[in-house]
Amino acid sequence: MADSARGLAGDFKRFLAAQEEDELLDISRPRAQTDLPPAALHHNATKQNAGVSTAPKMAENSTLTVDFPHANTQPPAPVEEPTMNKTDKTRALNELAEVIKTCTRCPLGATRLNAVPGEGNVSADVMFVGEGPGFDEDRQGRPFVGRAGQLLDKMILAMGLTREKVFIANIAKCHPMVDPLHPEKHGNDRAPNAQEIACCRKYIEQQIAIVCPKYVIALGGVAAKALISDADSLGALRGKFHTLHLDSAELPKPVQIIATYHPAALLRNPNWKKDAWQDLQMVMDKLGLKGARK
Ligand code: URA
């Protein structure tokens, strides 16, 4: 117990120590229906074909009755849909990525260099969701590879995980720019707007449904509002688990989501790292993760 407390204190120190390095990283981020591939919809088809009905039955007299075969015992546990196997998940995510790479549903499709579908372990327990690609991500076609990504890597390591063990994606799949006429400019990033988020929503929802992680960690207000509640601030959404509800995809099993600060915000406000670490520890506790050890 004392050892584990010491270990976590050590992790936390290392996470905070990253601050000095991070201060050198000048992240100048101003705060500013397409058809999905058949495999991406596979688990929905599985559900329809599973032959297991959890819906209440309508009796002949048209009153709604719920059929509990053993009325005096416990009601049956909710039926969990079987999750897809690794091969099917990989195929579905790859097919979805191909759709995303050619998407022109919103104007960002015309100005991006590369779409950034997301990447990681298809069987991850933890999925991180950011707001949208920045300068570096646009060039590499990979999520969180710039300065904010370097801090995200440290956060992942501090949790006792690695980038290979988690899945990382964004709400918007293409780089939102303040000045789309000058994509070569640094400091040209902005948050995706409501129209861009609406166009992209299906993609992140399908990715979450396919990976079906145990926990989603929404990084920053844009992701938290898009996935949890548009009506609340990041401050109101942080510090608790929420059950994730998707609009366009069905989850094979319940997924919990928490919100924390975006790594770019932590680079600007290192004093928030303590709170972010508390958020991450909520997920670590649930998964029995002890954090990074020397
Ligand atoms: N910020 C994000 O929200 N996502 C990225 O991929 C990079 C920076």
Short mmCIF file of N, CA, C and O and ligand atoms in Angstrom, two decimals, residues 27 29 116 129-134 137 142-146 148-149 168-170 219 262 264, ligand 1:
data_model
loop_
_atom_site.label_atom_id
_atom_site.label_comp_id
_atom_site.label_asym_id
_atom_site.label_seq_id
_atom_site.Cartn_x
_atom_site.Cartn_y
_atom_site.Cartn_z
N ILE A 27 3.90 25.81 -27.94
CA ILE A 27 2.74 25.39 -28.74
C ILE A 27 1.85 26.59 -28.93
O ILE A 27 1.19 27.04 -28.03
N ARG A 29 -1.01 27.31 -30.21
CA ARG A 29 -2.30 26.90 -30.74
C ARG A 29 -3.32 27.93 -30.30
O ARG A 29 -3.68 27.99 -29.14
N VAL A 116 -6.51 12.67 -40.92
CA VAL A 116 -5.86 11.97 -39.79
C VAL A 116 -6.92 11.08 -39.12
O VAL A 116 -7.60 11.51 -38.18
N VAL A 129 -9.35 10.82 -27.12
CA VAL A 129 -9.96 11.55 -28.24
C VAL A 129 -9.66 13.04 -28.09
O VAL A 129 -10.04 13.67 -27.09
N GLY A 130 -8.94 13.59 -29.06
CA GLY A 130 -8.63 15.02 -29.08
C GLY A 130 -9.60 15.78 -29.96
O GLY A 130 -10.62 15.23 -30.41
N GLU A 131 -9.26 17.06 -30.25
CA GLU A 131 -10.23 17.86 -31.02
C GLU A 131 -10.03 17.75 -32.52
O GLU A 131 -10.99 17.59 -33.27
N GLY A 132 -8.79 17.86 -32.97
CA GLY A 132 -8.55 17.79 -34.41
C GLY A 132 -7.08 17.95 -34.70
O GLY A 132 -6.32 18.46 -33.87
N PRO A 133 -6.64 17.53 -35.89
CA PRO A 133 -5.23 17.59 -36.24
C PRO A 133 -4.72 19.02 -36.28
O PRO A 133 -5.47 19.95 -36.61
N GLY A 134 -3.44 19.19 -35.97
CA GLY A 134 -2.77 20.48 -36.12
C GLY A 134 -1.78 20.41 -37.27
O GLY A 134 -1.87 19.52 -38.13
N GLU A 137 0.29 17.07 -37.52
CA GLU A 137 -0.58 15.93 -37.81
C GLU A 137 -1.05 15.98 -39.26
O GLU A 137 -1.15 14.94 -39.94
N ARG A 142 -0.99 11.49 -38.97
CA ARG A 142 -1.08 10.72 -37.71
C ARG A 142 -1.48 11.65 -36.57
O ARG A 142 -1.08 12.81 -36.55
N PRO A 143 -2.24 11.13 -35.60
CA PRO A 143 -2.73 12.00 -34.52
C PRO A 143 -1.66 12.27 -33.46
O PRO A 143 -0.81 11.41 -33.19
N PHE A 144 -1.72 13.45 -32.89
CA PHE A 144 -0.88 13.81 -31.74
C PHE A 144 0.59 13.46 -31.95
O PHE A 144 1.17 12.70 -31.18
N VAL A 145 1.18 14.02 -33.01
CA VAL A 145 2.61 13.82 -33.25
C VAL A 145 3.40 15.12 -33.06
O VAL A 145 4.61 15.14 -33.22
N GLY A 146 2.71 16.21 -32.75
CA GLY A 146 3.39 17.49 -32.53
C GLY A 146 3.71 17.68 -31.05
O GLY A 146 3.85 16.72 -30.29
N ALA A 148 1.92 18.95 -28.54
CA ALA A 148 0.89 18.44 -27.62
C ALA A 148 0.97 16.91 -27.56
O ALA A 148 0.76 16.30 -26.51
N GLY A 149 1.30 16.30 -28.69
CA GLY A 149 1.42 14.84 -28.75
C GLY A 149 2.56 14.34 -27.88
O GLY A 149 2.45 13.27 -27.27
N ILE A 168 -5.71 6.28 -30.31
CA ILE A 168 -5.72 7.75 -30.28
C ILE A 168 -6.43 8.26 -31.53
O ILE A 168 -6.09 7.88 -32.65
N ALA A 169 -7.42 9.13 -31.33
CA ALA A 169 -8.15 9.69 -32.48
C ALA A 169 -8.61 11.10 -32.14
O ALA A 169 -8.37 11.59 -31.03
N ASN A 170 -9.25 11.72 -33.06
CA ASN A 170 -9.75 13.08 -32.89
C ASN A 170 -11.22 13.17 -33.30
O ASN A 170 -11.70 12.34 -34.09
N LEU A 219 -10.02 14.62 -24.47
CA LEU A 219 -8.97 15.59 -24.19
C LEU A 219 -9.46 16.98 -24.58
O LEU A 219 -9.53 17.31 -25.77
N HIS A 262 -6.89 19.23 -22.38
CA HIS A 262 -6.14 18.93 -23.60
C HIS A 262 -4.65 19.16 -23.32
O HIS A 262 -4.30 20.12 -22.63
N ALA A 264 -2.41 20.45 -25.08
CA ALA A 264 -2.00 21.80 -25.50
C ALA A 264 -2.35 22.82 -24.41
O ALA A 264 -1.60 23.77 -24.17
N1 URA B 1 -4.43 18.43 -31.00
C1 URA B 1 -5.45 17.57 -31.16
O1 URA B 1 -6.53 17.77 -30.63
N2 URA B 1 -5.25 16.49 -31.90
C2 URA B 1 -4.09 16.21 -32.48
O2 URA B 1 -3.99 15.18 -33.15
C3 URA B 1 -3.04 17.12 -32.30
C4 URA B 1 -3.23 18.22 -31.56
#
